[in-house]
Amino acid sequence: MAIVYELFYHVLYKLLPESIYNKNLEYLLKTRFSVFPKGPYFRDTIRDLLVDGIFNVDDVTWQRQRKTISVELYSAKFRQLTTESLVELVHARLLPVLENVVNKSTTIDLQDVLLILTFENVCMIAFGVDPGCLRLGLPEIPFAKAFEGATEATLLRFFTPTFIWKAMRCLDLGSEKKLGTSIKGVDEFAGEVIKTRKKELSLQTEDERRRSDLLTVFMRLKDEQGKPFLDKFLRDICVNFILAGRDTSSVALSWFFWLLEKNPMIEEKILAEICRIVNERDELKNKRELEIPLIFRPEEIKKMDYLQASLSETLRLYPSVPVDHKEVNVPKTKKTYCKSKECRKHTLHKVTQYKKGKDSLAAQGKRRYDRKQSGYGGQTKPVFHKKAKTTKKIVLRLQCQGCKHVSQHPIKVSARKRPCRSIIVLVLLCCIDELMFCVFVFAEVQTL
């Protein structure tokens, strides 16, 4: 798997057109977001796992799901659930596991532990159930194993030609066999939780009325026709939410602690800031003992400016979502003026596209870095010898349907003009400033 990653990131992605400028990224991901959908290739590749969830739909369906989820994410009940679940997991689960490792003088993979922590947290938020992964000994849970296997096998599809993995799926071989088994485990777990929750909600107990997890909230809502959402839709919403919140948060936390270990001066400043805020508590001012365990209040977290800056710098240097796949809606036909002698009028043209020029493998547009040696907080700015990493141009080929006259129109990527009409791989390089709008907002909130 590691060899496949190296092959993709160092060789294959360089063959595709890319954009790394802030204005272009804003144009693609915000200004003209509807023009650049995920596209059929991406949706078909991950459909078996995410089906019709928010990360695998476009246009009106995406807008409808996003609007509904956003309302719930920013509700007071949902934030309270997130806070309570994190407090429970950190103090009752995570700290005992770490203390046990220290007492036994053994080693542990912190990245795996943080992944389990965020997985449990997002499961409690999405399904309202506790998988029970974060315990002494880190037991293997069937649902967690199935979900991990499904995501790995789905990711492998992006490195495999489409006709090959589709053939493997038909023959039930290799990674596709593993994917099918894993998705079956995920569906069984989700189906059982949904079935149990419906029975609990039908009883209308006091505990069920106070539930604010994502599954329960959507069970209470109605679709556009005034009917309850289908079990399939509920499954898709929760599975997509788990995928979004699990890896993003754990990756950010892993890089954060790694950078702290490499920069002890920053760690000291963060601890000093925390101690200063704790010393401002009324209990210490009145010479009373602090409550144990020490739990930070929302107003105290807002005062931790240096901690927030360090987390933001971590996300800037090592984005949790470094690659985003986008396609462009290219019209198959377009009515435009034909300059041939036969027509000389506006006619219908067939639109195709192709790449023209040298690619980045010809060592065009190499970049170097100007690093300020000022510790962890130093700025890293890219200095480009040329404006693009590749000299390839995307050319539209327009063929008149009447006289078959052909004209070519190179497309330039700029903030004001439409970017290249082709499959675009957005490589959010760690050295580019102000790219954090691509990281999921709720993932950063959970990190805090």
Short mmCIF file of C-alpha atoms in Angstrom, two decimals:
data_model
loop_
_atom_site.label_atom_id
_atom_site.label_comp_id
_atom_site.label_asym_id
_atom_site.label_seq_id
_atom_site.Cartn_x
_atom_site.Cartn_y
_atom_site.Cartn_z
CA MET A 1 0.00 0.00 0.00
CA ALA A 2 2.84 2.41 0.82
CA ILE A 3 4.37 1.83 -2.62
CA VAL A 4 1.03 2.65 -4.24
CA TYR A 5 0.81 5.93 -2.31
CA GLU A 6 4.35 6.90 -3.33
CA LEU A 7 3.61 6.08 -6.97
CA PHE A 8 0.45 8.18 -6.97
CA TYR A 9 1.68 11.28 -5.17
CA HIS A 10 5.11 11.51 -6.81
CA VAL A 11 4.31 10.39 -10.34
CA LEU A 12 0.69 9.92 -11.35
CA TYR A 13 -0.89 13.11 -9.97
CA LYS A 14 1.74 15.20 -11.78
CA LEU A 15 0.26 14.04 -15.09
CA LEU A 16 -3.03 15.77 -14.29
CA PRO A 17 -3.72 19.50 -14.49
CA GLU A 18 -3.73 21.16 -11.10
CA SER A 19 -4.31 24.51 -9.47
CA ILE A 20 -2.50 25.76 -6.35
CA TYR A 21 -3.38 29.44 -6.31
CA ASN A 22 -5.70 30.84 -3.66
CA LYS A 23 -7.91 32.74 -6.10
CA ASN A 24 -8.34 29.70 -8.33
CA LEU A 25 -9.12 27.47 -5.38
CA GLU A 26 -11.70 29.94 -4.11
CA TYR A 27 -13.20 30.06 -7.59
CA LEU A 28 -13.40 26.26 -7.77
CA LEU A 29 -14.60 25.56 -4.23
CA LYS A 30 -16.77 28.59 -3.53
CA THR A 31 -17.53 31.12 -6.29
CA ARG A 32 -18.51 28.59 -8.98
CA PHE A 33 -18.89 25.51 -6.81
CA SER A 34 -21.87 24.21 -8.81
CA VAL A 35 -19.81 24.22 -12.03
CA PHE A 36 -17.23 21.82 -10.57
CA PRO A 37 -19.05 18.72 -9.26
CA LYS A 38 -17.47 15.52 -7.99
CA GLY A 39 -18.42 13.93 -11.27
CA PRO A 40 -19.47 10.43 -12.35
CA TYR A 41 -15.98 8.91 -12.01
CA PHE A 42 -15.67 9.84 -8.32
CA ARG A 43 -19.28 8.93 -7.48
CA ASP A 44 -19.07 5.56 -9.20
CA THR A 45 -15.79 4.72 -7.44
CA ILE A 46 -17.07 5.24 -3.88
CA ARG A 47 -20.76 4.49 -4.44
CA ASP A 48 -20.66 1.04 -2.81
CA LEU A 49 -19.60 2.52 0.55
CA LEU A 50 -21.10 6.03 0.65
CA VAL A 51 -24.05 5.35 -1.70
CA ASP A 52 -26.07 8.60 -1.81
CA GLY A 53 -24.57 10.36 1.20
CA ILE A 54 -23.45 13.98 1.20
CA PHE A 55 -19.91 13.16 0.01
CA ASN A 56 -21.14 11.30 -3.05
CA VAL A 57 -23.87 13.56 -4.44
CA ASP A 58 -23.97 16.82 -6.38
CA ASP A 59 -26.32 19.66 -7.24
CA VAL A 60 -29.74 19.80 -5.55
CA THR A 61 -29.29 16.60 -3.54
CA TRP A 62 -26.04 17.89 -2.03
CA GLN A 63 -27.58 21.26 -1.19
CA ARG A 64 -30.57 19.65 0.52
CA GLN A 65 -28.45 17.34 2.67
CA ARG A 66 -25.95 20.06 3.53
CA LYS A 67 -28.69 22.46 4.61
CA THR A 68 -30.30 19.88 6.89
CA ILE A 69 -27.01 18.73 8.43
CA SER A 70 -25.72 22.29 8.93
CA VAL A 71 -28.79 23.25 10.94
CA GLU A 72 -28.25 20.32 13.29
CA LEU A 73 -24.47 20.77 13.57
CA TYR A 74 -24.84 24.29 14.93
CA SER A 75 -27.73 23.56 17.28
CA ALA A 76 -27.19 23.91 21.04
CA LYS A 77 -28.21 20.28 21.73
CA PHE A 78 -25.75 18.91 19.19
CA ARG A 79 -22.87 20.95 20.59
CA GLN A 80 -23.75 19.78 24.08
CA LEU A 81 -23.71 16.15 22.88
CA THR A 82 -20.29 16.68 21.26
CA THR A 83 -18.86 18.21 24.44
CA GLU A 84 -20.28 15.54 26.75
CA SER A 85 -19.07 12.66 24.56
CA LEU A 86 -15.56 14.12 24.31
CA VAL A 87 -15.33 14.67 28.07
CA GLU A 88 -16.46 11.10 28.67
CA LEU A 89 -14.05 9.62 26.13
CA VAL A 90 -11.00 11.64 27.19
CA HIS A 91 -11.30 11.30 30.97
CA ALA A 92 -12.91 7.85 31.27
CA ARG A 93 -11.30 6.11 28.28
CA LEU A 94 -8.26 7.82 26.77
CA LEU A 95 -6.40 8.85 29.95
CA PRO A 96 -6.70 5.38 31.59
CA VAL A 97 -5.30 3.77 28.42
CA LEU A 98 -2.34 6.17 28.37
CA GLU A 99 -1.74 5.76 32.12
CA ASN A 100 -1.69 1.98 31.69
CA VAL A 101 0.95 2.31 28.97
CA VAL A 102 3.08 4.56 31.20
CA ASN A 103 2.80 2.25 34.22
CA LYS A 104 3.81 -0.79 32.18
CA SER A 105 6.60 1.12 30.37
CA THR A 106 5.37 -0.10 27.00
CA THR A 107 5.05 1.69 23.67
CA ILE A 108 1.89 2.61 21.82
CA ASP A 109 1.09 4.09 18.42
CA LEU A 110 -0.46 7.45 19.28
CA GLN A 111 -1.89 7.84 15.79
CA ASP A 112 -3.88 4.61 16.16
CA VAL A 113 -5.13 5.66 19.59
CA LEU A 114 -6.26 9.06 18.30
CA LEU A 115 -7.99 7.36 15.37
CA ILE A 116 -9.90 5.15 17.80
CA LEU A 117 -10.75 8.18 19.94
CA THR A 118 -12.22 10.15 17.04
CA PHE A 119 -13.99 7.05 15.69
CA GLU A 120 -15.74 6.47 19.01
CA ASN A 121 -16.61 10.14 19.31
CA VAL A 122 -18.12 10.40 15.84
CA CYS A 123 -20.03 7.11 16.30
CA MET A 124 -21.61 8.45 19.48
CA ILE A 125 -22.52 11.66 17.67
CA ALA A 126 -23.84 9.97 14.50
CA PHE A 127 -25.47 6.76 15.77
CA GLY A 128 -25.76 7.54 19.47
CA VAL A 129 -24.01 4.26 20.36
CA ASP A 130 -20.65 3.45 21.94
CA PRO A 131 -18.59 0.97 19.85
CA GLY A 132 -16.34 0.24 22.85
CA CYS A 133 -12.99 0.39 21.02
CA LEU A 134 -11.14 2.73 23.40
CA ARG A 135 -10.57 0.43 26.38
CA LEU A 136 -7.60 -1.22 28.06
CA GLY A 137 -5.98 -3.54 25.55
CA LEU A 138 -7.70 -1.74 22.64
CA PRO A 139 -10.05 -4.63 21.76
CA GLU A 140 -10.98 -5.24 18.13
CA ILE A 141 -14.61 -4.33 17.40
CA PRO A 142 -16.31 -5.91 14.32
CA PHE A 143 -17.91 -2.65 13.17
CA ALA A 144 -14.66 -0.68 13.51
CA LYS A 145 -12.76 -3.40 11.63
CA ALA A 146 -15.40 -3.51 8.88
CA PHE A 147 -15.42 0.27 8.49
CA GLU A 148 -11.63 0.43 8.27
CA GLY A 149 -11.54 -2.38 5.72
CA ALA A 150 -14.24 -0.71 3.61
CA THR A 151 -12.43 2.64 3.49
CA GLU A 152 -9.07 1.05 2.59
CA ALA A 153 -10.58 -1.07 -0.19
CA THR A 154 -12.51 1.93 -1.55
CA LEU A 155 -9.36 4.05 -1.57
CA LEU A 156 -7.52 1.33 -3.50
CA ARG A 157 -10.01 1.76 -6.35
CA PHE A 158 -8.56 5.19 -7.13
CA PHE A 159 -5.18 3.55 -7.86
CA THR A 160 -6.68 0.76 -9.97
CA PRO A 161 -8.00 1.11 -13.54
CA THR A 162 -11.80 1.15 -13.49
CA PHE A 163 -12.27 -1.87 -15.74
CA ILE A 164 -9.95 -3.93 -13.51
CA TRP A 165 -11.68 -3.26 -10.19
CA LYS A 166 -15.09 -3.69 -11.80
CA ALA A 167 -13.99 -7.07 -13.16
CA MET A 168 -12.66 -8.00 -9.72
CA ARG A 169 -15.99 -6.99 -8.20
CA CYS A 170 -17.90 -9.21 -10.62
CA LEU A 171 -15.58 -12.14 -9.87
CA ASP A 172 -15.49 -11.37 -6.12
CA LEU A 173 -11.70 -11.36 -5.95
CA GLY A 174 -8.96 -9.57 -4.01
CA SER A 175 -9.71 -6.16 -2.52
CA GLU A 176 -13.22 -6.15 -3.99
CA LYS A 177 -14.08 -9.29 -2.05
CA LYS A 178 -12.78 -7.59 1.10
CA LEU A 179 -14.81 -4.48 0.27
CA GLY A 180 -18.01 -6.46 -0.14
CA THR A 181 -17.51 -8.26 3.17
CA SER A 182 -16.66 -5.03 4.99
CA ILE A 183 -19.64 -3.12 3.60
CA LYS A 184 -21.89 -5.99 4.64
CA GLY A 185 -20.58 -5.63 8.20
CA VAL A 186 -21.16 -1.85 8.14
CA ASP A 187 -24.70 -2.29 6.79
CA GLU A 188 -25.56 -4.93 9.40
CA PHE A 189 -24.40 -2.68 12.24
CA ALA A 190 -26.22 0.37 10.85
CA GLY A 191 -29.38 -1.62 10.19
CA GLU A 192 -29.43 -3.04 13.71
CA VAL A 193 -28.91 0.40 15.28
CA ILE A 194 -31.67 1.96 13.16
CA LYS A 195 -34.08 -0.87 13.98
CA THR A 196 -33.36 -0.62 17.71
CA ARG A 197 -33.65 3.18 17.71
CA LYS A 198 -37.04 3.06 16.02
CA LYS A 199 -38.34 0.75 18.74
CA GLU A 200 -36.94 3.02 21.44
CA LEU A 201 -38.46 6.13 19.88
CA SER A 202 -41.84 4.43 19.61
CA LEU A 203 -41.87 4.04 23.41
CA GLN A 204 -41.30 7.81 23.80
CA THR A 205 -39.31 7.52 27.03
CA GLU A 206 -37.77 10.58 28.67
CA ASP A 207 -34.25 9.50 27.65
CA GLU A 208 -35.28 9.15 24.00
CA ARG A 209 -36.89 12.59 23.96
CA ARG A 210 -33.59 14.13 25.07
CA ARG A 211 -31.47 12.32 22.46
CA SER A 212 -29.70 14.65 20.03
CA ASP A 213 -27.51 12.30 17.97
CA LEU A 214 -27.69 12.64 14.20
CA LEU A 215 -29.64 9.42 13.64
CA THR A 216 -32.37 10.31 16.14
CA VAL A 217 -32.65 13.86 14.79
CA PHE A 218 -33.17 12.65 11.21
CA MET A 219 -35.69 10.06 12.36
CA ARG A 220 -37.82 12.89 13.73
CA LEU A 221 -37.59 14.91 10.50
CA LYS A 222 -39.66 14.48 7.33
CA ASP A 223 -38.66 14.53 3.68
CA GLU A 224 -40.06 16.91 1.04
CA GLN A 225 -43.20 14.79 0.73
CA GLY A 226 -43.86 14.88 4.47
CA LYS A 227 -42.85 11.23 4.98
CA PRO A 228 -40.19 9.83 7.35
CA PHE A 229 -36.77 9.23 5.83
CA LEU A 230 -36.06 5.71 4.58
CA ASP A 231 -33.63 3.47 6.47
CA LYS A 232 -31.26 3.58 3.49
CA PHE A 233 -31.06 7.39 3.68
CA LEU A 234 -30.44 7.27 7.44
CA ARG A 235 -27.65 4.75 6.91
CA ASP A 236 -26.00 6.89 4.22
CA ILE A 237 -26.13 10.07 6.34
CA CYS A 238 -24.52 8.44 9.37
CA VAL A 239 -21.83 6.51 7.46
CA ASN A 240 -20.80 9.65 5.55
CA PHE A 241 -20.66 11.62 8.79
CA ILE A 242 -18.44 8.99 10.43
CA LEU A 243 -16.06 9.00 7.46
CA ALA A 244 -15.87 12.82 7.54
CA GLY A 245 -15.17 13.16 11.25
CA ARG A 246 -12.94 10.17 11.91
CA ASP A 247 -9.80 10.60 9.80
CA THR A 248 -9.79 14.40 9.60
CA SER A 249 -9.70 14.93 13.36
CA SER A 250 -7.25 12.14 14.15
CA VAL A 251 -4.82 13.20 11.40
CA ALA A 252 -4.84 16.81 12.61
CA LEU A 253 -4.22 15.73 16.21
CA SER A 254 -1.42 13.36 15.19
CA TRP A 255 0.45 16.08 13.31
CA PHE A 256 -0.18 18.54 16.15
CA PHE A 257 1.43 16.34 18.80
CA TRP A 258 4.27 15.40 16.44
CA LEU A 259 5.04 19.08 15.86
CA LEU A 260 4.90 19.78 19.60
CA GLU A 261 7.44 17.02 20.19
CA LYS A 262 9.72 18.61 17.58
CA ASN A 263 9.21 22.12 19.01
CA PRO A 264 9.32 21.97 22.85
CA MET A 265 9.38 25.77 23.11
CA ILE A 266 5.89 25.93 21.61
CA GLU A 267 4.70 23.26 24.02
CA GLU A 268 5.94 25.34 26.95
CA LYS A 269 4.10 28.41 25.68
CA ILE A 270 0.86 26.47 25.30
CA LEU A 271 1.17 25.06 28.83
CA ALA A 272 1.92 28.53 30.18
CA GLU A 273 -1.21 29.88 28.49
CA ILE A 274 -3.34 27.06 29.94
CA CYS A 275 -1.93 27.56 33.45
CA ARG A 276 -2.61 31.29 33.24
CA ILE A 277 -6.24 30.69 32.29
CA VAL A 278 -6.72 28.09 35.04
CA ASN A 279 -5.25 30.46 37.64
CA GLU A 280 -7.95 32.97 36.76
CA ARG A 281 -10.69 30.65 38.00
CA ASP A 282 -12.82 31.81 40.91
CA GLU A 283 -11.95 28.70 42.92
CA LEU A 284 -8.28 29.64 43.09
CA LYS A 285 -9.05 33.29 43.70
CA ASN A 286 -11.15 32.26 46.69
CA LYS A 287 -8.47 29.74 47.76
CA ARG A 288 -10.65 26.71 47.12
CA GLU A 289 -9.57 23.43 45.57
CA LEU A 290 -10.14 22.86 41.86
CA GLU A 291 -12.62 20.22 40.80
CA ILE A 292 -11.10 16.96 39.60
CA PRO A 293 -10.97 16.07 36.75
CA LEU A 294 -10.17 19.51 35.38
CA ILE A 295 -12.57 20.25 32.53
CA PHE A 296 -12.15 23.41 30.50
CA ARG A 297 -15.17 25.60 29.96
CA PRO A 298 -16.13 27.02 26.53
CA GLU A 299 -15.28 30.57 27.59
CA GLU A 300 -11.83 29.38 28.73
CA ILE A 301 -11.13 27.62 25.45
CA LYS A 302 -11.93 30.82 23.57
CA LYS A 303 -9.12 32.55 25.49
CA MET A 304 -6.50 30.00 24.38
CA ASP A 305 -5.22 32.06 21.46
CA TYR A 306 -1.80 30.44 21.25
CA LEU A 307 -3.30 26.95 21.25
CA GLN A 308 -5.70 27.97 18.49
CA ALA A 309 -2.85 29.47 16.47
CA SER A 310 -0.80 26.27 16.87
CA LEU A 311 -3.69 24.10 15.72
CA SER A 312 -4.32 26.38 12.74
CA GLU A 313 -0.63 26.29 11.84
CA THR A 314 -0.69 22.50 12.02
CA LEU A 315 -3.63 22.36 9.63
CA ARG A 316 -1.89 24.80 7.30
CA LEU A 317 1.31 22.77 7.18
CA TYR A 318 -0.39 19.36 7.10
CA PRO A 319 -3.99 19.65 5.86
CA SER A 320 -6.31 16.85 6.92
CA VAL A 321 -7.79 16.80 3.41
CA PRO A 322 -4.81 17.48 1.10
CA VAL A 323 -6.45 16.28 -2.14
CA ASP A 324 -9.89 17.08 -3.51
CA HIS A 325 -11.21 15.59 -6.74
CA LYS A 326 -13.28 17.83 -9.02
CA GLU A 327 -14.63 17.57 -12.54
CA VAL A 328 -16.03 20.29 -14.77
CA ASN A 329 -19.39 20.37 -16.48
CA VAL A 330 -18.40 20.60 -20.15
CA PRO A 331 -21.35 21.11 -22.53
CA LYS A 332 -21.43 18.50 -25.30
CA THR A 333 -22.69 21.11 -27.76
CA LYS A 334 -22.46 24.89 -27.90
CA LYS A 335 -24.00 27.44 -30.24
CA THR A 336 -21.32 29.85 -31.45
CA TYR A 337 -20.19 31.73 -34.57
CA CYS A 338 -18.67 29.67 -37.38
CA LYS A 339 -16.00 31.50 -39.42
CA SER A 340 -15.93 29.09 -42.36
CA LYS A 341 -17.00 30.29 -45.79
CA GLU A 342 -19.82 27.75 -45.89
CA CYS A 343 -21.52 29.05 -42.73
CA ARG A 344 -20.41 32.46 -41.40
CA LYS A 345 -23.22 32.37 -38.86
CA HIS A 346 -24.05 31.05 -35.40
CA THR A 347 -24.37 27.28 -35.58
CA LEU A 348 -24.30 24.35 -33.18
CA HIS A 349 -20.77 23.08 -32.43
CA LYS A 350 -19.61 19.82 -30.87
CA VAL A 351 -17.31 20.49 -27.90
CA THR A 352 -14.34 18.26 -27.02
CA GLN A 353 -11.13 18.90 -25.08
CA TYR A 354 -7.51 17.80 -24.95
CA LYS A 355 -4.20 18.76 -23.34
CA LYS A 356 -1.51 20.56 -25.31
CA GLY A 357 2.13 21.24 -24.41
CA LYS A 358 4.76 19.81 -22.07
CA ASP A 359 3.83 18.44 -18.69
CA SER A 360 5.41 18.98 -15.30
CA LEU A 361 7.72 15.98 -15.74
CA ALA A 362 9.78 18.13 -18.11
CA ALA A 363 11.02 20.04 -15.06
CA GLN A 364 9.08 23.18 -15.96
CA GLY A 365 8.26 25.64 -13.22
CA LYS A 366 10.35 24.21 -10.39
CA ARG A 367 9.79 25.83 -7.06
CA ARG A 368 11.94 26.53 -4.07
CA TYR A 369 11.13 27.62 -0.55
CA ASP A 370 12.18 30.63 1.45
CA ARG A 371 12.06 29.45 5.03
CA LYS A 372 12.36 31.80 7.98
CA GLN A 373 14.19 29.95 10.74
CA SER A 374 12.03 31.24 13.55
CA GLY A 375 10.83 27.98 15.05
CA TYR A 376 7.45 26.34 14.70
CA GLY A 377 5.64 29.62 14.13
CA GLY A 378 7.82 30.58 11.16
CA GLN A 379 6.23 31.25 7.79
CA THR A 380 6.91 29.00 4.82
CA LYS A 381 6.25 30.78 1.55
CA PRO A 382 6.58 29.27 -1.93
CA VAL A 383 8.58 31.19 -4.51
CA PHE A 384 7.76 30.22 -8.09
CA HIS A 385 10.10 30.74 -11.01
CA LYS A 386 7.09 30.49 -13.28
CA LYS A 387 3.39 30.95 -12.73
CA ALA A 388 2.47 27.31 -13.14
CA LYS A 389 3.92 23.94 -12.30
CA THR A 390 2.98 22.64 -15.73
CA THR A 391 3.11 24.14 -19.21
CA LYS A 392 0.24 22.02 -20.47
CA LYS A 393 -2.81 23.90 -21.72
CA ILE A 394 -6.38 22.69 -21.84
CA VAL A 395 -7.74 23.31 -25.32
CA LEU A 396 -11.39 23.21 -26.32
CA ARG A 397 -12.03 21.84 -29.79
CA LEU A 398 -15.22 23.15 -31.41
CA GLN A 399 -16.49 21.37 -34.54
CA CYS A 400 -19.35 22.90 -36.52
CA GLN A 401 -22.20 20.42 -36.95
CA GLY A 402 -22.98 21.87 -40.37
CA CYS A 403 -19.73 22.36 -42.31
CA LYS A 404 -17.45 20.40 -39.92
CA HIS A 405 -15.16 23.42 -39.53
CA VAL A 406 -12.85 23.01 -36.50
CA SER A 407 -11.61 25.79 -34.22
CA GLN A 408 -9.43 25.60 -31.10
CA HIS A 409 -9.73 27.75 -27.97
CA PRO A 410 -7.06 27.48 -25.22
CA ILE A 411 -8.49 28.02 -21.75
CA LYS A 412 -6.53 29.98 -19.19
CA VAL A 413 -6.98 29.48 -15.47
CA SER A 414 -7.60 32.75 -13.68
CA ALA A 415 -9.78 34.19 -10.96
CA ARG A 416 -12.12 35.92 -13.40
CA LYS A 417 -12.30 33.34 -16.14
CA ARG A 418 -13.55 29.82 -15.92
CA PRO A 419 -10.74 27.38 -15.05
CA CYS A 420 -9.70 24.56 -17.33
CA ARG A 421 -12.55 22.31 -18.42
CA SER A 422 -11.08 18.99 -17.41
CA ILE A 423 -10.69 16.67 -14.47
CA ILE A 424 -8.90 18.76 -11.84
CA VAL A 425 -6.96 17.39 -8.91
CA LEU A 426 -6.62 20.09 -6.29
CA VAL A 427 -3.35 19.52 -4.50
CA LEU A 428 -3.58 21.69 -1.41
CA LEU A 429 0.14 22.01 -0.73
CA CYS A 430 1.08 22.41 2.88
CA CYS A 431 3.06 25.58 2.20
CA ILE A 432 0.16 27.63 0.85
CA ASP A 433 -1.44 30.14 3.23
CA GLU A 434 -5.17 30.51 3.92
CA LEU A 435 -6.36 27.19 2.53
CA MET A 436 -8.08 25.98 5.64
CA PHE A 437 -11.58 26.57 4.30
CA CYS A 438 -11.25 23.13 2.66
CA VAL A 439 -10.94 21.35 6.02
CA PHE A 440 -14.25 20.24 7.49
CA VAL A 441 -15.43 22.77 10.03
CA PHE A 442 -16.86 20.26 12.46
CA ALA A 443 -13.57 18.31 12.41
CA GLU A 444 -11.69 21.34 13.67
CA VAL A 445 -14.34 21.96 16.33
CA GLN A 446 -13.98 18.41 17.60
CA THR A 447 -10.21 18.85 17.75
CA LEU A 448 -10.68 21.66 20.25
#
